[in-house]
Short mmCIF file of N, CA, C and O in Angstrom, two decimals:
data_model
loop_
_atom_site.label_atom_id
_atom_site.label_comp_id
_atom_site.label_asym_id
_atom_site.label_seq_id
_atom_site.Cartn_x
_atom_site.Cartn_y
_atom_site.Cartn_z
N MET A 1 -8.08 0.49 8.34
CA MET A 1 -6.80 0.01 8.79
C MET A 1 -5.83 1.17 8.78
O MET A 1 -5.78 1.91 7.83
N THR A 2 -5.10 1.33 9.87
CA THR A 2 -4.06 2.36 9.92
C THR A 2 -2.75 1.74 10.32
O THR A 2 -2.70 0.76 11.06
N VAL A 3 -1.68 2.29 9.80
CA VAL A 3 -0.33 1.88 10.17
C VAL A 3 0.39 3.14 10.61
O VAL A 3 0.41 4.13 9.90
N GLU A 4 0.96 3.10 11.81
CA GLU A 4 1.73 4.23 12.31
C GLU A 4 3.17 3.80 12.46
O GLU A 4 3.45 2.70 12.92
N LEU A 5 4.07 4.67 12.06
CA LEU A 5 5.50 4.40 12.14
C LEU A 5 6.09 5.34 13.18
O LEU A 5 5.87 6.53 13.14
N PHE A 6 6.82 4.76 14.14
CA PHE A 6 7.39 5.53 15.24
C PHE A 6 8.88 5.28 15.33
O PHE A 6 9.37 4.24 14.92
N ALA A 7 9.56 6.21 15.96
CA ALA A 7 10.94 5.92 16.38
C ALA A 7 10.82 4.92 17.53
O ALA A 7 9.92 5.02 18.36
N SER A 8 11.67 3.95 17.57
CA SER A 8 11.60 2.92 18.60
C SER A 8 12.41 3.31 19.82
O SER A 8 13.32 4.13 19.77
N PHE A 9 12.05 2.71 20.93
CA PHE A 9 12.83 2.90 22.14
C PHE A 9 14.11 2.07 22.12
O PHE A 9 14.98 2.25 22.95
N LEU A 10 14.24 1.16 21.16
CA LEU A 10 15.45 0.35 21.03
C LEU A 10 16.33 0.94 19.93
O LEU A 10 15.87 1.13 18.81
N SER A 11 17.56 1.20 20.25
CA SER A 11 18.48 1.76 19.27
C SER A 11 18.62 0.81 18.08
O SER A 11 18.81 -0.39 18.24
N GLY A 12 18.51 1.36 16.87
CA GLY A 12 18.67 0.56 15.67
C GLY A 12 17.41 -0.15 15.22
O GLY A 12 17.44 -0.92 14.27
N PHE A 13 16.29 0.06 15.91
CA PHE A 13 15.03 -0.59 15.54
C PHE A 13 13.97 0.45 15.21
O PHE A 13 13.92 1.53 15.80
N GLY A 14 13.13 0.12 14.24
CA GLY A 14 11.95 0.91 13.93
C GLY A 14 10.74 0.24 14.55
O GLY A 14 10.79 -0.93 14.94
N ARG A 15 9.64 0.95 14.63
CA ARG A 15 8.42 0.43 15.26
C ARG A 15 7.21 0.79 14.41
O ARG A 15 7.07 1.93 13.99
N LYS A 16 6.36 -0.20 14.16
CA LYS A 16 5.10 0.03 13.46
C LYS A 16 3.97 -0.47 14.35
O LYS A 16 4.12 -1.50 15.02
N VAL A 17 2.85 0.25 14.32
CA VAL A 17 1.65 -0.20 15.01
C VAL A 17 0.54 -0.30 13.96
O VAL A 17 0.24 0.67 13.28
N TYR A 18 -0.02 -1.50 13.83
CA TYR A 18 -1.10 -1.77 12.89
C TYR A 18 -2.41 -1.80 13.69
O TYR A 18 -2.51 -2.52 14.68
N ARG A 19 -3.39 -1.02 13.25
CA ARG A 19 -4.71 -1.02 13.87
C ARG A 19 -5.73 -1.41 12.79
O ARG A 19 -5.90 -0.70 11.82
N VAL A 20 -6.39 -2.54 13.02
CA VAL A 20 -7.36 -3.06 12.05
C VAL A 20 -8.72 -3.12 12.74
O VAL A 20 -8.85 -3.71 13.82
N ALA A 21 -9.73 -2.51 12.13
CA ALA A 21 -11.07 -2.46 12.71
C ALA A 21 -11.65 -3.86 12.87
O ALA A 21 -11.36 -4.77 12.08
N GLU A 22 -12.48 -4.02 13.89
CA GLU A 22 -13.17 -5.28 14.12
C GLU A 22 -13.97 -5.66 12.88
O GLU A 22 -14.61 -4.81 12.25
N GLY A 23 -13.89 -6.91 12.49
CA GLY A 23 -14.59 -7.38 11.29
C GLY A 23 -13.79 -7.23 10.01
O GLY A 23 -14.20 -7.71 8.96
N LYS A 24 -12.63 -6.59 10.06
CA LYS A 24 -11.76 -6.41 8.90
C LYS A 24 -10.55 -7.34 9.02
O LYS A 24 -10.18 -7.76 10.11
N VAL A 25 -9.92 -7.65 7.88
CA VAL A 25 -8.74 -8.52 7.85
C VAL A 25 -7.65 -7.81 7.07
O VAL A 25 -7.89 -7.24 6.01
N PHE A 26 -6.42 -7.87 7.59
CA PHE A 26 -5.27 -7.27 6.92
C PHE A 26 -4.11 -8.25 6.98
O PHE A 26 -3.81 -8.80 8.04
N GLN A 27 -3.48 -8.50 5.83
CA GLN A 27 -2.34 -9.41 5.76
C GLN A 27 -1.05 -8.64 5.54
O GLN A 27 -1.03 -7.65 4.80
N ILE A 28 0.01 -9.12 6.16
CA ILE A 28 1.34 -8.53 6.01
C ILE A 28 2.27 -9.63 5.49
O ILE A 28 2.57 -10.56 6.23
N PRO A 29 2.75 -9.54 4.23
CA PRO A 29 2.23 -8.71 3.16
C PRO A 29 0.97 -9.32 2.59
O PRO A 29 0.68 -10.50 2.81
N ALA A 30 0.23 -8.55 1.82
CA ALA A 30 -1.04 -9.01 1.27
C ALA A 30 -0.83 -10.07 0.19
O ALA A 30 -0.05 -9.88 -0.72
N GLY A 31 -1.48 -11.22 0.36
CA GLY A 31 -1.53 -12.23 -0.68
C GLY A 31 -0.33 -13.13 -0.86
O GLY A 31 -0.36 -14.05 -1.66
N ARG A 32 0.77 -12.87 -0.15
CA ARG A 32 1.93 -13.75 -0.30
C ARG A 32 2.82 -13.67 0.93
O ARG A 32 2.82 -12.70 1.66
N ALA A 33 3.56 -14.73 1.12
CA ALA A 33 4.49 -14.79 2.24
C ALA A 33 5.82 -14.15 1.83
O ALA A 33 6.06 -13.91 0.64
N HIS A 34 6.67 -13.91 2.80
CA HIS A 34 7.97 -13.30 2.52
C HIS A 34 8.99 -13.78 3.54
O HIS A 34 8.66 -14.38 4.56
N ALA A 35 10.26 -13.50 3.25
CA ALA A 35 11.35 -13.82 4.17
C ALA A 35 12.41 -12.74 4.01
O ALA A 35 12.54 -12.14 2.94
N HIS A 36 13.16 -12.49 5.06
CA HIS A 36 14.22 -11.49 5.03
C HIS A 36 15.29 -11.86 6.05
O HIS A 36 15.06 -12.69 6.92
N GLY A 37 16.44 -11.25 5.93
CA GLY A 37 17.59 -11.62 6.74
C GLY A 37 17.66 -10.95 8.10
O GLY A 37 18.73 -10.87 8.69
N ASN A 38 16.54 -10.48 8.61
CA ASN A 38 16.53 -9.87 9.95
C ASN A 38 15.41 -10.48 10.78
O ASN A 38 14.49 -11.10 10.24
N ILE A 39 15.48 -10.28 12.08
CA ILE A 39 14.40 -10.74 12.95
C ILE A 39 13.24 -9.75 12.87
O ILE A 39 13.42 -8.60 12.50
N ASP A 40 12.07 -10.24 13.19
CA ASP A 40 10.88 -9.40 13.42
C ASP A 40 10.43 -9.69 14.84
O ASP A 40 10.40 -10.85 15.27
N LEU A 41 10.09 -8.65 15.57
CA LEU A 41 9.55 -8.79 16.91
C LEU A 41 8.08 -8.39 16.86
O LEU A 41 7.75 -7.30 16.38
N LEU A 42 7.20 -9.27 17.32
CA LEU A 42 5.76 -9.04 17.26
C LEU A 42 5.18 -8.95 18.66
O LEU A 42 5.45 -9.81 19.50
N TYR A 43 4.36 -7.92 18.89
CA TYR A 43 3.70 -7.72 20.18
C TYR A 43 2.21 -7.48 19.94
O TYR A 43 1.78 -6.36 19.70
N PRO A 44 1.40 -8.56 19.97
CA PRO A 44 -0.04 -8.37 19.80
C PRO A 44 -0.62 -7.64 21.01
O PRO A 44 -0.33 -8.01 22.15
N VAL A 45 -1.39 -6.61 20.75
CA VAL A 45 -2.00 -5.82 21.82
C VAL A 45 -3.43 -6.27 22.07
O VAL A 45 -3.84 -6.44 23.21
N SER A 46 -4.19 -6.47 20.99
CA SER A 46 -5.58 -6.90 21.13
C SER A 46 -6.03 -7.56 19.84
O SER A 46 -5.36 -7.47 18.81
N GLY A 47 -7.16 -8.23 19.90
CA GLY A 47 -7.76 -8.81 18.70
C GLY A 47 -7.26 -10.21 18.38
O GLY A 47 -6.61 -10.86 19.19
N GLU A 48 -7.57 -10.64 17.16
CA GLU A 48 -7.19 -11.97 16.69
C GLU A 48 -6.08 -11.81 15.65
O GLU A 48 -6.31 -11.36 14.54
N ILE A 49 -4.89 -12.21 16.05
CA ILE A 49 -3.70 -12.04 15.21
C ILE A 49 -3.04 -13.40 15.02
O ILE A 49 -2.81 -14.12 15.98
N TRP A 50 -2.74 -13.72 13.77
CA TRP A 50 -2.15 -15.01 13.42
C TRP A 50 -0.83 -14.81 12.69
O TRP A 50 -0.66 -13.84 11.97
N VAL A 51 0.08 -15.75 12.88
CA VAL A 51 1.29 -15.79 12.08
C VAL A 51 1.37 -17.18 11.46
O VAL A 51 1.03 -18.18 12.09
N ALA A 52 1.76 -17.22 10.20
CA ALA A 52 2.00 -18.48 9.51
C ALA A 52 3.46 -18.47 9.05
O ALA A 52 3.97 -17.44 8.62
N TYR A 53 4.13 -19.60 9.19
CA TYR A 53 5.56 -19.68 8.87
C TYR A 53 5.89 -21.11 8.45
O TYR A 53 5.12 -22.04 8.71
N THR A 54 7.03 -21.28 7.80
CA THR A 54 7.46 -22.63 7.46
C THR A 54 8.42 -23.14 8.54
O THR A 54 9.29 -22.41 9.01
N ASP A 55 8.23 -24.40 8.92
CA ASP A 55 9.12 -25.01 9.90
C ASP A 55 10.34 -25.61 9.20
O ASP A 55 10.51 -25.46 7.98
N ALA A 56 11.19 -26.29 9.95
CA ALA A 56 12.44 -26.85 9.41
C ALA A 56 12.18 -27.88 8.30
O ALA A 56 13.04 -28.10 7.45
N LYS A 57 11.00 -28.51 8.30
CA LYS A 57 10.65 -29.50 7.27
C LYS A 57 9.96 -28.86 6.07
O LYS A 57 9.57 -29.56 5.14
N GLY A 58 9.77 -27.54 6.10
CA GLY A 58 9.10 -26.86 5.01
C GLY A 58 7.59 -26.85 5.09
O GLY A 58 6.92 -26.43 4.16
N GLN A 59 7.04 -27.35 6.20
CA GLN A 59 5.60 -27.37 6.40
C GLN A 59 5.13 -26.00 6.89
O GLN A 59 5.80 -25.35 7.68
N VAL A 60 3.96 -25.57 6.43
CA VAL A 60 3.39 -24.31 6.89
C VAL A 60 2.68 -24.54 8.22
O VAL A 60 1.82 -25.42 8.33
N CYS A 61 3.07 -23.78 9.22
CA CYS A 61 2.45 -23.83 10.55
C CYS A 61 1.74 -22.51 10.80
O CYS A 61 2.24 -21.45 10.43
N LYS A 62 0.57 -22.58 11.43
CA LYS A 62 -0.17 -21.36 11.77
C LYS A 62 -0.35 -21.30 13.28
O LYS A 62 -0.65 -22.33 13.91
N GLN A 63 -0.17 -20.11 13.82
CA GLN A 63 -0.25 -19.94 15.27
C GLN A 63 -0.99 -18.65 15.59
O GLN A 63 -0.67 -17.59 15.02
N ARG A 64 -1.96 -18.74 16.49
CA ARG A 64 -2.64 -17.53 16.96
C ARG A 64 -1.77 -16.91 18.04
O ARG A 64 -1.28 -17.59 18.93
N LEU A 65 -1.56 -15.61 17.93
CA LEU A 65 -0.73 -14.89 18.89
C LEU A 65 -1.59 -14.33 20.01
O LEU A 65 -2.62 -13.71 19.76
N GLU A 66 -1.14 -14.55 21.24
CA GLU A 66 -1.88 -14.09 22.40
C GLU A 66 -1.50 -12.65 22.74
O GLU A 66 -0.30 -12.34 22.84
N PRO A 67 -2.50 -11.78 22.91
CA PRO A 67 -2.18 -10.41 23.32
C PRO A 67 -1.40 -10.39 24.63
O PRO A 67 -1.62 -11.21 25.52
N GLY A 68 -0.44 -9.49 24.71
CA GLY A 68 0.37 -9.34 25.91
C GLY A 68 1.63 -10.17 25.91
O GLY A 68 2.47 -10.03 26.79
N LYS A 69 1.80 -11.06 24.93
CA LYS A 69 3.01 -11.87 24.84
C LYS A 69 3.89 -11.34 23.71
O LYS A 69 3.41 -10.65 22.81
N ALA A 70 5.16 -11.67 23.73
CA ALA A 70 6.11 -11.24 22.70
C ALA A 70 6.49 -12.45 21.85
O ALA A 70 6.66 -13.56 22.36
N TYR A 71 6.65 -12.22 20.55
CA TYR A 71 7.00 -13.28 19.60
C TYR A 71 8.14 -12.81 18.70
O TYR A 71 8.19 -11.63 18.34
N THR A 72 9.02 -13.73 18.34
CA THR A 72 10.14 -13.42 17.45
C THR A 72 10.05 -14.31 16.22
O THR A 72 9.87 -15.52 16.34
N ILE A 73 10.21 -13.70 15.06
CA ILE A 73 10.34 -14.46 13.83
C ILE A 73 11.82 -14.40 13.46
O ILE A 73 12.36 -13.31 13.24
N PRO A 74 12.51 -15.55 13.43
CA PRO A 74 13.94 -15.55 13.13
C PRO A 74 14.24 -15.10 11.69
O PRO A 74 13.36 -15.14 10.82
N PRO A 75 15.48 -14.72 11.42
CA PRO A 75 15.87 -14.34 10.06
C PRO A 75 15.65 -15.49 9.07
O PRO A 75 15.79 -16.66 9.42
N ASN A 76 15.32 -15.14 7.84
CA ASN A 76 15.21 -16.06 6.70
C ASN A 76 14.11 -17.11 6.81
O ASN A 76 14.12 -18.08 6.06
N VAL A 77 13.16 -16.94 7.73
CA VAL A 77 12.03 -17.86 7.85
C VAL A 77 10.86 -17.28 7.05
O VAL A 77 10.39 -16.18 7.35
N PRO A 78 10.38 -17.99 6.02
CA PRO A 78 9.22 -17.51 5.29
C PRO A 78 8.01 -17.40 6.24
O PRO A 78 7.74 -18.31 7.02
N HIS A 79 7.33 -16.26 6.17
CA HIS A 79 6.21 -16.02 7.08
C HIS A 79 5.23 -15.01 6.50
O HIS A 79 5.53 -14.32 5.53
N GLN A 80 4.07 -14.95 7.15
CA GLN A 80 3.03 -14.00 6.80
C GLN A 80 2.19 -13.79 8.06
O GLN A 80 1.99 -14.72 8.85
N VAL A 81 1.73 -12.57 8.27
CA VAL A 81 0.92 -12.23 9.44
C VAL A 81 -0.47 -11.83 8.97
O VAL A 81 -0.61 -11.17 7.94
N GLU A 82 -1.48 -12.24 9.73
CA GLU A 82 -2.85 -11.84 9.42
C GLU A 82 -3.48 -11.26 10.67
O GLU A 82 -3.51 -11.91 11.72
N ILE A 83 -3.99 -10.04 10.56
CA ILE A 83 -4.67 -9.36 11.67
C ILE A 83 -6.15 -9.39 11.35
O ILE A 83 -6.59 -8.82 10.35
N ARG A 84 -6.92 -10.07 12.18
CA ARG A 84 -8.37 -10.20 11.97
C ARG A 84 -9.07 -9.29 12.98
O ARG A 84 -9.76 -9.75 13.89
N GLY A 85 -8.85 -8.02 12.86
CA GLY A 85 -9.38 -7.04 13.81
C GLY A 85 -8.50 -7.01 15.04
O GLY A 85 -8.36 -8.02 15.71
N GLY A 86 -7.85 -5.90 15.30
CA GLY A 86 -7.01 -5.81 16.48
C GLY A 86 -5.84 -4.87 16.27
O GLY A 86 -5.75 -4.17 15.25
N ILE A 87 -4.93 -4.90 17.23
CA ILE A 87 -3.76 -4.04 17.20
C ILE A 87 -2.51 -4.90 17.35
O ILE A 87 -2.43 -5.73 18.25
N LEU A 88 -1.56 -4.68 16.45
CA LEU A 88 -0.28 -5.39 16.48
C LEU A 88 0.85 -4.36 16.43
O LEU A 88 0.87 -3.50 15.57
N GLU A 89 1.77 -4.49 17.36
CA GLU A 89 2.98 -3.65 17.36
C GLU A 89 4.13 -4.51 16.87
O GLU A 89 4.26 -5.67 17.27
N THR A 90 4.97 -3.96 15.99
CA THR A 90 6.12 -4.69 15.47
C THR A 90 7.38 -3.85 15.62
O THR A 90 7.33 -2.62 15.52
N LEU A 91 8.49 -4.52 15.86
CA LEU A 91 9.80 -3.89 15.88
C LEU A 91 10.68 -4.61 14.87
O LEU A 91 10.60 -5.83 14.72
N PHE A 92 11.52 -3.84 14.18
CA PHE A 92 12.37 -4.42 13.14
C PHE A 92 13.61 -3.54 13.00
O PHE A 92 13.57 -2.34 13.27
N PRO A 93 14.73 -4.14 12.58
CA PRO A 93 15.96 -3.34 12.41
C PRO A 93 15.76 -2.23 11.40
O PRO A 93 15.15 -2.44 10.34
N THR A 94 16.26 -1.04 11.70
CA THR A 94 16.10 0.09 10.78
C THR A 94 16.87 -0.10 9.49
O THR A 94 16.62 0.59 8.52
N THR A 95 17.78 -1.07 9.44
CA THR A 95 18.49 -1.35 8.20
C THR A 95 17.54 -1.82 7.11
O THR A 95 17.88 -1.80 5.93
N VAL A 96 16.32 -2.23 7.47
CA VAL A 96 15.32 -2.60 6.47
C VAL A 96 15.05 -1.41 5.56
O VAL A 96 14.89 -1.54 4.36
N TYR A 97 15.04 -0.22 6.13
CA TYR A 97 14.75 0.98 5.34
C TYR A 97 15.90 1.38 4.44
O TYR A 97 15.70 2.04 3.43
N THR A 98 17.10 1.01 4.78
CA THR A 98 18.24 1.36 3.93
C THR A 98 18.44 0.33 2.83
O THR A 98 19.37 0.44 2.05
N LYS A 99 17.57 -0.69 2.79
CA LYS A 99 17.60 -1.73 1.74
C LYS A 99 18.88 -2.58 1.79
O LYS A 99 19.26 -3.16 0.80
N THR A 100 19.53 -2.64 2.96
CA THR A 100 20.72 -3.48 3.07
C THR A 100 20.36 -4.92 3.41
O THR A 100 21.21 -5.79 3.34
N ILE A 101 19.12 -5.18 3.77
CA ILE A 101 18.66 -6.54 4.03
C ILE A 101 17.73 -6.95 2.90
O ILE A 101 16.68 -6.34 2.71
N PRO A 102 18.13 -7.94 2.09
CA PRO A 102 17.27 -8.32 0.96
C PRO A 102 15.97 -8.97 1.43
O PRO A 102 15.94 -9.68 2.41
N MET A 103 14.91 -8.69 0.71
CA MET A 103 13.59 -9.25 0.97
C MET A 103 13.25 -10.16 -0.19
O MET A 103 13.51 -9.82 -1.34
N ARG A 104 12.71 -11.34 0.12
CA ARG A 104 12.24 -12.21 -0.97
C ARG A 104 10.78 -12.57 -0.71
O ARG A 104 10.38 -12.81 0.42
N TYR A 105 10.01 -12.56 -1.78
CA TYR A 105 8.59 -12.87 -1.70
C TYR A 105 8.35 -14.24 -2.28
O TYR A 105 8.93 -14.61 -3.29
N LEU A 106 7.45 -15.01 -1.67
CA LEU A 106 7.09 -16.32 -2.15
C LEU A 106 5.92 -16.18 -3.12
O LEU A 106 5.23 -15.17 -3.14
N GLU A 107 5.67 -17.22 -3.90
CA GLU A 107 4.61 -17.19 -4.91
C GLU A 107 3.23 -16.96 -4.31
O GLU A 107 2.47 -16.18 -4.81
N GLY A 108 2.91 -17.68 -3.25
CA GLY A 108 1.56 -17.57 -2.70
C GLY A 108 1.56 -17.20 -1.23
O GLY A 108 2.60 -17.13 -0.58
N GLY A 109 0.38 -16.96 -0.73
CA GLY A 109 0.24 -16.65 0.67
C GLY A 109 0.00 -17.89 1.51
O GLY A 109 -0.27 -18.97 0.97
N PHE A 110 0.10 -17.76 2.80
CA PHE A 110 -0.13 -18.86 3.73
C PHE A 110 -1.56 -18.88 4.27
O PHE A 110 -1.98 -19.79 4.93
N PHE A 111 -2.32 -17.80 4.03
CA PHE A 111 -3.69 -17.72 4.53
C PHE A 111 -4.67 -17.79 3.38
O PHE A 111 -4.39 -17.49 2.27
#
């Protein structure tokens, strides 16, 4: 598994590309869900990529992400991503690196 960090083409956003070998599984974050006060933009490139999140009723929903489509995780929504072999590109506000957006982790994971 490799993670590459790039300057983004969008001002104020950072970009990460996750590459997970076929037959391997990688969770973001590993073993537990999280929430933060910023949006996440997800762009699956290839492979089997899933996102799990809580809906308005607090139920955990799981959705397979289709390569070539764009997905947004709204601020403060507990979520977790699982890459089951494939490539996922993510964009996020660079304020995440300055620690001005608090991150909270949940007790357990969604996968």
